Each structure stands twice: as C-alpha cells, then as structure tokens.
Short mmCIF file of C-alpha atoms and ligand atoms in Angstrom, two decimals:
data_model
loop_
_atom_site.label_atom_id
_atom_site.label_comp_id
_atom_site.label_asym_id
_atom_site.label_seq_id
_atom_site.Cartn_x
_atom_site.Cartn_y
_atom_site.Cartn_z
CA UNK A 821 20.43 -26.43 -17.08
CA UNK A 822 21.02 -25.45 -13.68
CA UNK A 823 19.82 -22.14 -13.24
CA UNK A 824 22.27 -20.36 -10.21
CA UNK A 825 20.37 -17.63 -8.88
CA UNK A 826 19.28 -15.76 -5.09
CA UNK A 827 16.39 -12.68 -4.01
CA UNK A 828 14.58 -10.57 -6.23
CA UNK A 829 14.34 -7.92 -3.97
CA UNK A 830 18.22 -6.80 -4.80
CA UNK A 831 21.85 -8.83 -5.36
CA UNK A 832 24.49 -8.11 -2.62
CA UNK A 833 28.68 -9.31 -3.35
CA UNK A 834 27.73 -12.94 -1.59
CA UNK A 835 24.06 -13.99 -3.75
CA UNK A 836 26.56 -12.37 -7.02
CA UNK A 837 29.93 -13.76 -6.03
CA UNK A 838 28.28 -17.21 -4.71
CA UNK A 839 26.01 -17.61 -8.10
CA UNK A 840 28.97 -17.21 -10.25
CA UNK A 841 31.29 -19.09 -8.77
CA UNK A 842 28.92 -22.11 -8.09
CA UNK A 843 28.08 -21.95 -11.64
CA UNK A 844 31.71 -22.51 -13.27
CA UNK A 845 31.98 -25.09 -9.99
CA UNK A 846 29.22 -27.32 -11.88
CA UNK A 847 30.12 -26.27 -15.38
CA UNK A 848 33.73 -27.52 -14.44
CA UNK A 849 32.32 -30.56 -13.67
CA UNK A 850 29.81 -31.12 -16.68
CA UNK A 851 27.28 -29.79 -15.65
CA UNK A 852 26.11 -27.23 -17.38
CA UNK A 853 24.62 -23.95 -15.45
CA UNK A 854 24.31 -20.30 -15.49
CA UNK A 855 24.24 -17.49 -12.79
CA UNK A 856 21.72 -15.70 -13.54
CA UNK A 857 19.71 -12.64 -12.02
CA UNK A 858 16.79 -10.68 -12.62
CA UNK A 859 17.78 -8.29 -9.62
CA UNK A 860 20.01 -5.29 -9.55
CA UNK A 861 24.07 -5.42 -7.96
CA UNK A 862 23.79 -2.33 -4.78
CA UNK A 863 26.48 -0.47 -3.74
CA UNK A 864 28.29 -3.93 -2.38
CA UNK A 865 29.25 -4.91 -5.43
CA UNK A 866 31.48 -1.73 -6.33
CA UNK A 867 32.88 -0.45 -9.45
CA UNK A 868 36.60 -2.54 -8.06
CA UNK A 869 34.72 -5.46 -8.11
CA UNK A 870 32.65 -5.12 -11.26
CA UNK A 871 35.99 -3.86 -13.35
CA UNK A 872 37.00 -7.93 -11.83
CA UNK A 873 34.91 -8.47 -15.52
CA UNK A 874 32.87 -11.32 -13.44
CA UNK A 875 29.20 -11.17 -14.85
CA UNK A 876 25.78 -13.05 -15.06
CA UNK A 877 24.93 -14.85 -17.77
CA UNK A 878 21.84 -14.27 -19.84
CA UNK A 879 18.94 -16.30 -19.29
CA UNK A 880 15.95 -18.15 -22.10
CA UNK A 881 13.67 -19.65 -19.77
CA UNK A 882 12.75 -23.71 -20.69
CA UNK A 883 10.20 -25.36 -18.68
CA UNK A 884 12.86 -27.72 -17.84
CA UNK A 885 15.35 -25.79 -15.87
CA UNK A 886 16.09 -26.90 -12.58
CA UNK A 887 16.63 -23.89 -9.87
CA UNK A 888 19.67 -23.93 -7.18
CA UNK A 889 19.15 -20.49 -4.74
CA UNK A 890 21.80 -19.38 -2.95
CA UNK A 891 22.00 -16.86 -0.08
CA UNK A 892 18.83 -17.10 0.58
CA UNK A 893 16.42 -19.48 1.60
CA UNK A 894 12.75 -17.46 2.09
CA UNK A 895 10.58 -18.59 -0.88
CA UNK A 896 9.15 -15.06 -1.09
CA UNK A 897 12.34 -13.49 -1.40
CA UNK A 898 13.24 -15.98 -4.69
CA UNK A 899 13.72 -14.04 -7.37
CA UNK A 900 11.01 -13.96 -9.39
CA UNK A 901 12.67 -16.47 -12.37
CA UNK A 902 11.77 -19.75 -9.69
CA UNK A 903 9.65 -21.86 -10.73
CA UNK A 904 9.47 -23.35 -6.90
CA UNK A 905 8.93 -27.04 -7.58
CA UNK A 906 11.87 -27.28 -9.64
CA UNK A 907 14.28 -26.20 -7.27
CA UNK A 908 16.21 -28.58 -6.62
CA UNK A 909 19.66 -27.09 -4.03
CA UNK A 910 19.48 -24.72 -1.90
CA UNK A 911 22.95 -22.92 -0.52
CA UNK A 912 21.95 -20.49 2.30
CA UNK A 913 23.86 -18.81 6.00
CA UNK A 914 19.51 -17.25 6.89
CA UNK A 915 17.47 -18.81 9.64
CA UNK A 916 14.32 -19.66 9.33
CA UNK A 917 13.74 -22.22 6.97
CA UNK A 918 15.74 -24.49 7.85
CA UNK A 919 13.36 -27.09 8.41
CA UNK A 920 10.78 -26.48 5.55
CA UNK A 921 14.24 -27.44 3.19
CA UNK A 922 15.31 -29.86 5.26
CA UNK A 923 12.20 -31.61 4.67
CA UNK A 924 12.05 -30.65 0.86
CA UNK A 925 15.68 -31.35 -0.26
CA UNK A 926 17.06 -33.38 2.62
CA UNK A 927 20.54 -33.05 2.47
CA UNK A 928 20.96 -30.70 -1.31
CA UNK A 929 20.16 -27.95 1.94
CA UNK A 930 22.84 -26.43 3.30
CA UNK A 931 21.58 -23.58 5.26
CA UNK A 932 24.12 -22.86 7.78
CA UNK A 933 25.20 -20.31 10.46
CA UNK A 934 27.67 -18.66 9.43
CA UNK A 935 29.86 -15.58 8.03
CA UNK A 936 29.29 -15.89 4.56
CA UNK A 937 27.18 -18.30 1.99
CA UNK A 938 30.38 -17.54 0.01
CA UNK A 939 32.09 -19.60 3.04
CA UNK A 940 29.63 -22.83 1.64
CA UNK A 941 30.00 -22.68 -2.06
CA UNK A 942 34.34 -22.00 -1.35
CA UNK A 943 33.87 -25.07 0.24
CA UNK A 944 32.07 -26.74 -2.85
CA UNK A 945 35.15 -26.68 -4.57
CA UNK A 946 37.61 -27.61 -2.48
CA UNK A 947 35.84 -31.02 -1.24
CA UNK A 948 35.40 -31.37 -5.48
CA UNK A 949 39.37 -31.56 -5.64
CA UNK A 950 39.59 -27.41 -7.91
CA UNK A 951 40.39 -25.51 -5.78
CA UNK A 952 43.68 -24.44 -8.55
CA UNK A 953 41.39 -24.70 -11.51
CA UNK A 954 39.11 -21.66 -10.33
CA UNK A 955 38.92 -18.15 -12.09
CA UNK A 956 40.65 -15.37 -10.46
CA UNK A 957 37.44 -13.58 -10.63
CA UNK A 958 35.78 -15.69 -8.99
CA UNK A 959 38.17 -16.41 -6.32
CA UNK A 960 38.05 -12.37 -5.49
CA UNK A 961 34.66 -12.71 -5.65
CA UNK A 962 34.12 -14.78 -2.98
CA UNK A 963 37.02 -13.06 -1.22
CA UNK A 964 35.35 -9.97 -1.34
CA UNK A 965 32.15 -12.12 0.48
CA UNK A 966 33.72 -12.75 2.75
CA UNK A 967 34.96 -10.05 3.78
CA UNK A 968 31.51 -8.35 3.42
CA UNK A 969 29.52 -10.75 5.47
CA UNK A 970 31.78 -10.77 7.91
CA UNK A 971 32.12 -6.93 8.15
CA UNK A 972 35.95 -7.82 7.63
CA UNK A 973 35.65 -10.63 10.94
CA UNK A 974 34.20 -8.83 13.15
CA UNK A 975 30.28 -10.08 12.39
CA UNK A 976 28.64 -11.90 15.55
CA UNK A 977 28.70 -14.80 12.96
CA UNK A 978 32.20 -15.05 11.70
CA UNK A 979 33.28 -18.95 12.10
CA UNK A 980 37.26 -20.50 11.92
CA UNK A 981 35.24 -21.60 8.15
CA UNK A 982 35.07 -18.15 7.09
CA UNK A 983 38.99 -16.77 8.58
CA UNK A 984 40.15 -20.34 6.28
CA UNK A 985 38.62 -19.39 2.96
CA UNK A 986 39.30 -16.38 3.05
CA UNK A 987 42.75 -16.48 3.65
CA UNK A 988 43.66 -19.19 0.43
CA UNK A 989 41.20 -17.60 -1.45
CA UNK A 990 43.23 -13.92 -1.63
CA UNK A 991 46.60 -15.89 -1.85
CA UNK A 992 44.54 -16.95 -5.46
CA UNK A 993 42.42 -14.16 -6.53
CA UNK A 994 46.25 -11.97 -5.45
CA UNK A 995 44.55 -9.68 -4.07
CA UNK A 996 46.98 -6.47 -1.95
CA UNK A 997 46.52 -6.62 1.62
CA UNK A 998 44.96 -3.44 2.03
CA UNK A 999 41.99 -5.08 0.35
CA UNK A 1000 39.68 -4.40 2.97
CA UNK A 1001 39.87 -1.67 3.82
CA UNK A 1002 40.38 -0.13 -0.14
CA UNK A 1003 37.16 -2.20 -0.63
CA UNK A 1004 34.96 -0.77 2.23
CA UNK A 1005 36.16 2.76 1.53
CA UNK A 1006 34.67 2.09 -2.38
CA UNK A 1007 31.84 1.32 -0.69
CA UNK A 1008 30.59 4.25 1.68
CA UNK A 1009 31.84 6.44 -1.25
CA UNK A 1010 29.06 4.35 -3.32
CA UNK A 1011 26.78 5.55 -0.97
CA UNK A 1012 27.48 8.59 0.00
CA UNK A 1013 26.83 9.38 -4.09
CA UNK A 1014 23.07 8.40 -3.96
CA UNK A 1015 22.21 7.60 -0.14
CA UNK A 1016 17.95 7.06 -0.96
CA UNK A 1017 19.06 4.71 -4.20
CA UNK A 1018 21.82 2.53 -1.10
CA UNK A 1019 18.93 1.83 1.62
CA UNK A 1020 15.87 1.04 -1.81
CA UNK A 1021 19.16 -1.73 -1.86
CA UNK A 1022 19.17 -2.79 1.01
CA UNK A 1023 15.94 -2.78 2.71
CA UNK A 1024 13.56 -5.21 3.96
CA UNK A 1025 10.27 -5.67 5.34
CA UNK A 1026 10.23 -7.92 8.39
CA UNK A 1027 6.80 -9.51 9.22
CA UNK A 1028 5.81 -8.84 12.16
CA UNK A 1029 6.64 -12.38 14.44
CA UNK A 1030 9.94 -11.26 13.60
CA UNK A 1031 9.57 -8.53 15.92
CA UNK A 1032 11.65 -6.04 14.42
CA UNK A 1033 10.43 -2.54 12.97
CA UNK A 1034 8.73 -4.01 9.76
CA UNK A 1035 10.85 -1.71 7.41
CA UNK A 1036 14.48 -2.41 8.11
CA UNK A 1037 17.29 -0.77 6.25
CA UNK A 1038 20.90 -1.63 6.05
CA UNK A 1039 24.22 -0.46 4.88
CA UNK A 1040 27.71 -1.03 5.75
CA UNK A 1041 30.39 1.18 5.52
CA UNK A 1042 33.62 2.56 6.95
CA UNK A 1043 32.93 5.15 8.69
CA UNK A 1044 29.40 5.53 9.83
CA UNK A 1045 29.72 8.53 12.32
CA UNK A 1046 30.75 10.80 9.38
CA UNK A 1047 27.67 9.08 7.15
CA UNK A 1048 24.80 9.91 9.34
CA UNK A 1049 25.82 13.34 10.97
CA UNK A 1050 26.44 14.30 6.93
CA UNK A 1051 23.24 12.98 5.73
CA UNK A 1052 20.67 11.42 8.29
CA UNK A 1053 17.84 14.72 7.53
CA UNK A 1054 17.77 12.44 3.92
CA UNK A 1055 18.19 9.82 5.11
CA UNK A 1056 15.24 10.20 7.19
CA UNK A 1057 13.14 11.57 4.56
CA UNK A 1058 13.63 8.41 3.20
CA UNK A 1059 12.84 6.79 5.41
CA UNK A 1060 9.38 8.43 6.31
CA UNK A 1061 8.57 7.92 2.48
CA UNK A 1062 8.09 3.88 2.91
CA UNK A 1063 6.34 3.70 6.47
CA UNK A 1064 6.18 5.31 10.00
CA UNK A 1065 8.30 2.41 11.50
CA UNK A 1066 11.50 2.15 10.17
CA UNK A 1067 15.24 1.52 11.45
CA UNK A 1068 18.50 1.42 9.47
CA UNK A 1069 21.47 -0.42 11.15
CA UNK A 1070 24.68 1.55 9.70
CA UNK A 1071 27.06 -0.96 10.40
CA UNK A 1072 31.08 0.62 11.03
CA UNK A 1073 33.39 -1.68 9.84
CA UNK A 1074 36.71 0.96 10.95
CA UNK A 1075 35.18 1.17 14.85
CA UNK A 1076 33.30 -2.43 14.58
CA UNK A 1077 29.86 -0.66 15.98
CA UNK A 1078 26.76 -0.61 14.83
CA UNK A 1079 25.32 2.42 14.73
CA UNK A 1080 21.06 1.73 14.59
CA UNK A 1081 18.61 5.68 13.83
CA UNK A 1082 14.93 5.31 14.33
CA UNK A 1083 13.96 8.06 14.89
CA UNK A 1084 9.75 6.75 15.42
CA UNK A 1085 8.93 6.03 19.38
CA UNK A 1086 7.48 2.79 18.45
CA UNK A 1087 10.26 1.74 16.10
CA UNK A 1088 13.03 2.38 18.91
CA UNK A 1089 10.78 0.55 21.66
CA UNK A 1090 10.80 -3.08 18.85
CA UNK A 1091 14.55 -3.31 19.30
CA UNK A 1092 14.78 -2.36 23.25
CA UNK A 1093 12.22 -5.43 24.19
CA UNK A 1094 14.83 -7.87 22.33
CA UNK A 1095 18.66 -5.91 23.57
CA UNK A 1096 19.87 -4.00 25.65
CA UNK A 1097 19.52 -0.94 23.71
CA UNK A 1098 20.21 2.99 24.61
CA UNK A 1099 18.08 5.91 21.85
CA UNK A 1100 19.57 9.04 22.35
CA UNK A 1101 17.24 11.22 19.82
CA UNK A 1102 16.70 8.92 17.69
CA UNK A 1103 19.96 6.96 17.70
CA UNK A 1104 22.42 4.44 19.38
CA UNK A 1105 24.98 2.44 19.32
CA UNK A 1106 25.77 -1.79 19.97
CA UNK A 1107 29.31 -2.68 19.93
CA UNK A 1108 30.10 -4.96 18.86
CA UNK A 1109 28.21 -4.70 15.64
CA UNK A 1110 25.26 -6.98 14.33
CA UNK A 1111 23.27 -7.62 10.93
CA UNK A 1112 19.61 -7.66 11.02
CA UNK A 1113 20.09 -11.30 9.95
CA UNK A 1114 21.15 -11.98 13.83
CA UNK A 1115 18.65 -9.54 14.65
CA UNK A 1116 16.02 -11.42 12.83
CA UNK A 1117 17.57 -14.62 15.27
CA UNK A 1118 16.39 -13.33 18.44
CA UNK A 1119 12.99 -11.48 17.15
CA UNK A 1120 12.42 -14.68 16.14
CA UNK A 1121 14.18 -17.07 19.19
CA UNK A 1122 11.79 -14.64 21.43
CA UNK A 1123 8.59 -16.47 19.50
CA UNK A 1124 9.44 -19.44 20.79
CA UNK A 1125 10.15 -18.70 23.96
CA UNK A 1126 13.71 -19.13 23.25
MN1 LIG B 1010 25.04 -13.37 2.72
#
C-alpha cells in the first residue's frame, strides 16, 4: 500500500488536493494507494470545498506501507505516521531539501519551484494520459489548490505551467468564472469567524538559519487591510502567546499585496535585513505579495552568500 500524505502541522488546500488526486491516479493505474493525514485541514479548505465530498481515507499502518510525500519535503515536518526509511517518492515545491531527496530518491524526488504542488500532480495525470478519467472533485480540488497557492496567479512563484493546468482543470471540474472571488471571500469569512484558530492553523516555527522571525504565521484573504483593522488586537494577543519574535503575513488577493504585521522590533529588523521594508506602527506593505516560502528562500540564499 502506498500512503499519500503531507505535513504534520496542518493540511492546506494544496496538500489536501494533492493527497486525494494523486491517490486517485495511482489507484486508477492499479497501484493500491490511500490519501491519509493526521493533520486537520485549515481555512483554505473552505466549506464549499469540503462539500464536494472528496475525503481522506482511513489508515491502519502496516510494516509494508510505503510513503509518498506531497507538498512537503522537510522531513522534520512530515506527518507523524511516516516512516522516513520507507519514503519512496516526494512531490514538493518548497525550497531547502532538494539535495537531500535527490541523493536519497533520485528521479523519484520531484522538488521544483512552481506555484502549486497541485500543478505537479496535474502533470502526472497528463503524462499518464488519464486526465479524461479524473473525477470532477479531484479536478476542482487541484484547480482550487492552484488558485490558493499562486494567490490567484499573482504570487511570484506562479509559472505558465500553473496557468495552463488551471485552465484545463477548471473546464474538467466545471467551475464557474466567479469561483476565484467566491473561494477567497469564503476563506476570509472562515478566518474571521475564529481568528486564533486560523493563526494556529498556518503558523510555522522558523529555524535561526532562515533569518526570519521565529514564529511566522500566514493567511490569505480577499481584503487584508479590513481584516487587520478589525482584528489587530486579537491577532497581537494570540501571536504574543507564541513568543516574543513573531510576524504575520496577511496576503491580500484583491490588491495583490502582503500586509506584514510584527510588533516586536527584533522581528521587524529581521525582515528589513532581507528586503526593503518600511515599518509603520508595526505594519508594512509589500507589493506584489510575497509568500513565506519566498521569504525563506531569501533568508537561505543570504546564508549561502547568494
Ligand atoms: Mn503548496
């Protein structure tokens, strides 16, 4: 049995879509596979998305299981059910562990800079010539994962492969033209209904070599300024509870920018050392928007002298 799984902290729409759609492809190819996760979906897996009815599978571990990791390659953050020595394939678009997996798995590690891991999974379907047999749910999940991870195609990691994959998937899934705005507004409503849960659901602890604030939360919404204005004190209270070096990146889809919120001066300084940032009362705006993994690349490159 191949167990398709992802990270330990939370499951975003990209990880969720990749687990389900890749397990479906392998099963169609006669390779027994299950989409499994011990982590809970975060706000990016919206009510409408959950309503499509695609689900993760139950899992009873056996010692013969092999693991396929999607949308994660840092083995410190693997789902706890993973046995590291039985990882047979990695599909990911986060930087930092390319070399390790190239040495361990060779061609079975597919880690590259691309907007969404969902695009990589789409390409597997395409290469297998099985796209016409993909379920509508999987097509809708992969399409939505591409929207989310590319920030509606405004993110700096967006490639033409992401745009092409979305175009094909959206037809197959029969999604309407207003799906992007509908989706992102729905995510914002869900975030606003429980701010502290939304923060916890996309919060990472960064290592010192990342040069980033130790506690780094991120959320993607339609209107970032409205959210920060309305919920700033609650956000700061939650973040202070996580440590004294923290940053929140609120990605604003409608205005294609990032609103950074960091009250600790030390956290503001970390960012300012990596890129030009103008802080005003703990707030800074970056245009175009930037993703945590893009900032991580900046920090790691700064270390290697690049
Ligand atoms: Mn992703």
